[in-house]
Amino acid sequence: MRSVRIAIIGAGFSGLGMAIRLKQAGIDDFVLLERADDIGGTWRDNSYPGCAVDVQSQLYSFSFAPNPDWSQVYAPNTEIWDYIKRVAAEHDVDRHVLLNTELQGGTWDDTAARWRLETSNGAIDARYVVSAMGPLSNPALPDIPGLDNFTGTVFHSARWDHDHDLTGKQVGVIGTGSSAAQFVPEIQPSVAQLTVFQRTPHWTFPRMNRRITALERAAYRRFPVLQRLVRARQYYYRELIGTLLQKPRALEAIARLRMRAQVRDPQLRAKLTPDYRIGCKRVIVTDDFHPALTRANVEVVTEKILEVTPSGVRTADGAEHQLNTLILGTGFEVMPIADPLRGRGGDTLTERWQHGRSAYLGTTVAGFPNYFMLVGPNTGTGHTSVLLYAEPQIDYIIDAVRHAERQGAAVEVRQEAQDAYNADVRARLADTVWLTGGCHSWYLNEPGGSSVLWPGHTGRFQRALARFDHENYTLRNARTQNTAS
Ligand code: N01
């Protein structure tokens, strides 16, 4: 059995960030378990045409590893994946990664104060576990009758079939979320006919992407402070948007004006205009999605899909749309509780969270000593970079590890601290646009609520995690198994 101080589950953006910060803190005794055959998470899996980040790259990168060489304001997926791999290699993190190694189970041994992990490559014993599995890592396949009987080619946007040439094909796209909005404009010019099946229209917001000039990049390399200033400007711009999304009328007016300019046909515009408040669902950052839908070879179908037939899609109006390719832009399972670990009481998170997910600061869970999550419950954001939430979590975890080791004990959040924190988050969520805006969305993943989003400014979350608040934790002593404050 391999024995390590820390096991990180998942070698995507946040897991690698954790590993790099551990290195910087002088902690070298850790492994990253990665179920796939390469690192990179989302940016390894999503390779569809047009795939790019929808938050400015200066903000969607580690604050401790700025990249002066982003080629565009919104970098494409390949560049982000290269960045992740380069930064991991530069910090000598690669050698800690165990590829093709899936966490299959694990239990907390309270006597030894260690996690006993089962993986597809054998047992691992760790004092601390950091779960960094990613909130949107498993594609969601729609539950549409007949999907298996389709005789053409079908694939999900996150598993793009690059061997399948779309040129001249009759292509159907199910879904009009952020992913479809990126690949539809890319594939539209080459396909014969594009049928876009829209269940709900989405609000869009200007992207204004542009190349970053060689001069700018040289300036960022020579004067890193300039890049920090650009990042700070983007940070505050996005916080402003986040605030405005909670008072949406002004943004809706801008979005409507833009739609009027981009979609001249009133019938199509009516189909594409949401009947809920902007911000209720994730706003799509795009300049070319709606224009692509106006092209002659594109039809937007809003009739309910009844079934997939061997040769196409049948909708509620009786029409059968003939297709030879079907692309599922149907999103992801939201924050799947993929974590099979059993805590101190022997229950898994799935069992513990039957009636809703609850964690402390989205990071720790009562009953799970020395266990930490990155991008856990209520750490999602509709307006800015998820890394702005993951980074304070990472530093908080390192503080927690140091505290635990100073005390010679395991740390476990107090149930009452977790409950009070969650009551506060629920109360602050209650009057947000996500709950009151009149839409259904993947944000609303709990009966009557959300364990996805953080209600408030990013700074408030960052301040809450600025230091490890040991007073809200119990120490479990490895030698005596007693609990002490
Ligand atoms: O997925 P989505 P996505 N029948 O869930 C529709 C991030 N992201 O992959 O709106 C018919 O947004 C569904 O309809 P409705 C970003 O956080 C980031 O596009 O539920 N339609 C919707 O239109 C984003 O928010 C980036 O009514 C069905 C679509 O499928 C998140 O990932 C790029 C259906 C799913 O949209 C997810 O985006 C892309 C059914 N049975 C994404 N089931 C970057 O930054 C679902 N739909 C790179």
XYZ file of N, CA, C and O and ligand atoms in Angstrom, residues 42-43 46 48 50-55 60 74-75 77 80 136 140-144 156-158 173-183 197-202 276 281-284 303-305 328-334 381-382 440-443, ligand 1:
296
model
N -11.611 19.656 -17.738
C -12.494 20.248 -18.739
C -11.774 20.557 -20.043
O -12.317 20.363 -21.130
N -10.532 21.029 -19.897
C -9.810 21.519 -21.084
C -9.144 20.395 -21.840
O -8.617 20.603 -22.928
N -13.106 18.967 -23.438
C -13.880 19.778 -24.379
C -12.971 20.261 -25.501
O -12.072 21.076 -25.271
N -14.482 20.799 -28.794
C -15.383 21.101 -29.913
C -14.914 22.356 -30.653
O -14.210 23.204 -30.064
N -14.465 25.912 -31.813
C -14.829 27.188 -31.177
C -14.732 27.164 -29.664
O -15.040 28.165 -29.012
N -14.306 26.041 -29.096
C -14.260 25.942 -27.630
C -13.256 26.950 -27.071
O -12.091 26.986 -27.471
N -13.732 27.756 -26.152
C -12.889 28.795 -25.553
C -13.468 29.135 -24.194
O -14.626 28.805 -23.898
N -12.676 29.796 -23.398
C -13.174 30.194 -22.091
C -14.158 31.357 -22.265
O -14.034 32.144 -23.205
N -15.166 31.431 -21.398
C -16.105 32.549 -21.525
C -15.905 33.596 -20.414
O -16.771 34.423 -20.164
N -14.751 33.518 -19.785
C -14.296 34.557 -18.859
C -12.917 34.981 -19.389
O -12.164 34.129 -19.868
N -9.050 34.052 -15.937
C -9.213 32.600 -15.897
C -7.824 31.951 -15.990
O -7.500 31.221 -16.923
N -10.181 35.989 -24.843
C -10.800 34.716 -24.444
C -10.020 33.608 -25.162
O -10.259 33.335 -26.339
N -9.086 32.999 -24.466
C -8.197 32.035 -25.118
C -8.956 30.769 -25.521
O -9.893 30.347 -24.833
N -9.494 26.665 -26.223
C -9.263 25.536 -25.314
C -7.845 24.978 -25.401
O -7.240 24.642 -24.389
N -5.464 26.963 -23.381
C -5.668 26.806 -21.928
C -5.096 25.466 -21.473
O -4.428 25.381 -20.438
N -18.527 20.192 -13.348
C -19.205 19.911 -14.625
C -18.338 18.967 -15.452
O -17.940 19.291 -16.567
N -24.038 15.230 -19.611
C -25.420 14.792 -19.365
C -26.034 14.392 -20.701
O -26.096 15.203 -21.633
N -26.472 13.148 -20.797
C -27.126 12.697 -22.029
C -28.626 12.856 -21.840
O -29.166 12.484 -20.795
N -29.316 13.440 -22.820
C -30.750 13.696 -22.633
C -31.544 12.397 -22.635
O -31.192 11.447 -23.335
N -32.594 12.393 -21.834
C -33.443 11.216 -21.729
C -34.539 11.315 -22.803
O -35.692 11.554 -22.499
N -34.135 11.152 -24.059
C -35.088 11.298 -25.168
C -35.315 9.908 -25.766
O -34.345 9.220 -26.130
N -21.749 13.792 -27.935
C -21.932 14.923 -27.021
C -20.847 15.968 -27.300
O -19.727 15.616 -27.698
N -21.177 17.227 -27.043
C -20.202 18.297 -27.335
C -18.882 18.100 -26.581
O -17.820 18.490 -27.078
N -18.946 17.495 -25.393
C -17.716 17.298 -24.614
C -16.962 16.037 -25.030
O -15.935 15.702 -24.433
N -28.624 19.879 -33.713
C -27.976 20.208 -32.437
C -29.071 20.304 -31.384
O -30.036 21.058 -31.555
N -28.951 19.536 -30.331
C -29.900 19.660 -29.221
C -29.236 20.479 -28.135
O -28.162 20.124 -27.641
N -29.884 21.594 -27.778
C -29.339 22.461 -26.736
C -28.813 23.768 -27.303
O -28.267 23.800 -28.421
N -29.002 24.827 -26.534
C -28.543 26.155 -26.966
C -27.842 26.873 -25.804
O -28.003 28.071 -25.607
N -27.078 26.101 -25.027
C -26.334 26.690 -23.909
C -24.984 27.229 -24.360
O -24.738 27.430 -25.562
N -24.094 27.433 -23.395
C -22.791 28.052 -23.680
C -21.971 27.238 -24.676
O -21.266 27.811 -25.515
N -22.030 25.910 -24.583
C -21.227 25.087 -25.501
C -21.760 25.211 -26.924
O -21.009 25.500 -27.869
N -23.080 24.996 -27.110
C -23.667 25.084 -28.459
C -23.427 26.471 -29.054
O -23.147 26.607 -30.255
N -23.508 27.496 -28.207
C -23.322 28.865 -28.704
C -21.918 29.063 -29.250
O -21.694 29.941 -30.082
N -20.980 28.240 -28.791
C -19.619 28.364 -29.304
C -19.409 27.529 -30.565
O -18.731 27.962 -31.489
N -19.991 26.313 -30.615
C -19.678 25.484 -31.797
C -20.634 25.703 -32.964
O -20.248 25.473 -34.116
N -32.286 22.575 -32.056
C -33.451 22.320 -31.208
C -33.281 23.092 -29.900
O -32.395 22.790 -29.101
N -34.131 24.102 -29.737
C -34.019 24.970 -28.558
C -35.183 24.696 -27.606
O -36.346 24.824 -27.977
N -34.855 24.292 -26.377
C -35.922 24.089 -25.390
C -36.258 25.412 -24.712
O -37.426 25.736 -24.514
N -35.218 26.162 -24.380
C -35.420 27.457 -23.712
C -34.464 28.459 -24.351
O -33.282 28.151 -24.508
N -34.930 29.648 -24.702
C -33.974 30.646 -25.208
C -33.081 31.161 -24.084
O -33.484 31.147 -22.915
N -31.899 31.594 -24.458
C -30.934 32.104 -23.464
C -30.635 33.567 -23.756
O -30.529 33.959 -24.916
N -37.834 35.127 -19.182
C -37.428 35.172 -17.766
C -36.355 36.235 -17.624
O -35.829 36.760 -18.633
N -30.706 32.143 -15.791
C -29.847 31.070 -16.302
C -28.495 31.703 -16.615
O -28.417 32.926 -16.757
N -27.497 30.885 -16.805
C -26.183 31.448 -17.122
C -26.273 32.220 -18.444
O -26.726 31.688 -19.457
N -25.827 33.458 -18.427
C -25.870 34.301 -19.624
C -24.775 33.833 -20.575
O -23.649 33.552 -20.159
N -25.119 33.743 -21.850
C -24.136 33.271 -22.824
C -23.347 34.453 -23.358
O -23.921 35.423 -23.857
N -40.342 23.512 -31.134
C -41.320 22.485 -30.763
C -40.644 21.444 -29.873
O -39.468 21.128 -30.068
N -41.400 20.902 -28.951
C -40.841 19.882 -28.047
C -40.385 18.648 -28.842
O -41.074 18.209 -29.769
N -39.234 18.136 -28.475
C -38.762 16.893 -29.098
C -39.543 15.723 -28.509
O -39.586 15.564 -27.279
N -25.161 16.551 -29.279
C -25.829 16.831 -28.004
C -25.071 17.922 -27.262
O -24.004 17.675 -26.688
N -25.639 19.118 -27.304
C -25.046 20.218 -26.529
C -25.843 20.368 -25.251
O -26.283 21.457 -24.900
N -26.021 19.237 -24.577
C -26.999 19.165 -23.491
C -26.392 19.308 -22.098
O -27.052 19.011 -21.102
N -25.167 19.782 -22.043
C -24.598 20.147 -20.747
C -24.081 18.974 -19.938
O -23.771 17.902 -20.469
N -24.024 19.205 -18.636
C -23.307 18.281 -17.751
C -24.149 17.928 -16.527
O -25.042 18.685 -16.143
N -23.816 16.790 -15.941
C -24.382 16.494 -14.620
C -23.782 17.527 -13.681
O -22.562 17.716 -13.678
N -24.616 18.185 -12.927
C -24.126 19.302 -12.125
C -23.641 18.807 -10.771
O -24.399 18.179 -10.015
N -20.073 30.285 -9.720
C -20.274 31.689 -10.034
C -20.914 31.824 -11.403
O -20.543 31.103 -12.332
N -21.853 32.730 -11.515
C -22.474 32.973 -12.811
C -21.828 34.120 -13.555
O -22.194 34.415 -14.681
N -36.060 27.739 -15.299
C -35.481 26.484 -14.807
C -34.035 26.485 -15.259
O -33.761 26.832 -16.402
N -33.141 26.117 -14.397
C -31.748 26.091 -14.847
C -30.980 25.066 -14.045
O -31.433 24.603 -12.993
N -29.780 24.770 -14.544
C -28.957 23.792 -13.806
C -28.415 24.383 -12.516
O -27.890 23.660 -11.675
N -28.574 25.681 -12.335
C -28.218 26.276 -11.055
C -29.114 25.730 -9.936
O -28.700 25.623 -8.788
O -24.713 23.189 -21.068
P -26.028 23.958 -20.565
P -23.439 23.776 -21.803
N -34.053 18.276 -24.562
O -26.545 23.115 -19.454
C -30.587 21.798 -23.428
C -19.755 25.985 -18.826
N -19.184 26.249 -20.110
O -22.517 22.633 -22.073
O -32.029 25.524 -21.192
C -33.813 19.453 -25.119
O -25.798 25.376 -20.333
C -30.785 22.846 -22.377
O -32.079 23.372 -22.447
P -32.709 24.189 -21.179
C -20.655 27.116 -18.434
O -20.646 27.255 -17.034
C -18.103 26.983 -20.123
O -23.814 24.615 -22.925
O -32.339 23.375 -19.968
N -32.852 20.301 -24.725
C -29.697 23.847 -22.774
O -30.094 24.646 -23.849
C -21.966 26.604 -18.876
O -23.010 27.225 -18.227
C -17.510 27.201 -21.309
O -34.135 24.220 -21.440
C -32.101 19.901 -23.688
C -28.576 22.921 -23.239
O -29.167 21.695 -23.580
C -21.818 25.136 -18.567
O -20.496 24.825 -18.910
C -18.009 26.773 -22.500
C -32.288 18.668 -23.047
C -27.567 22.651 -22.152
O -26.965 23.864 -21.820
C -22.724 24.228 -19.356
O -22.820 24.686 -20.707
C -19.136 26.035 -22.463
C -33.323 17.838 -23.528
N -33.577 16.652 -22.964
C -19.693 25.753 -21.259
N -31.380 18.566 -22.057
C -16.260 27.838 -21.285
O -15.951 28.730 -20.567
C -30.659 19.694 -22.074
N -31.093 20.492 -23.056
C -15.396 27.157 -22.163
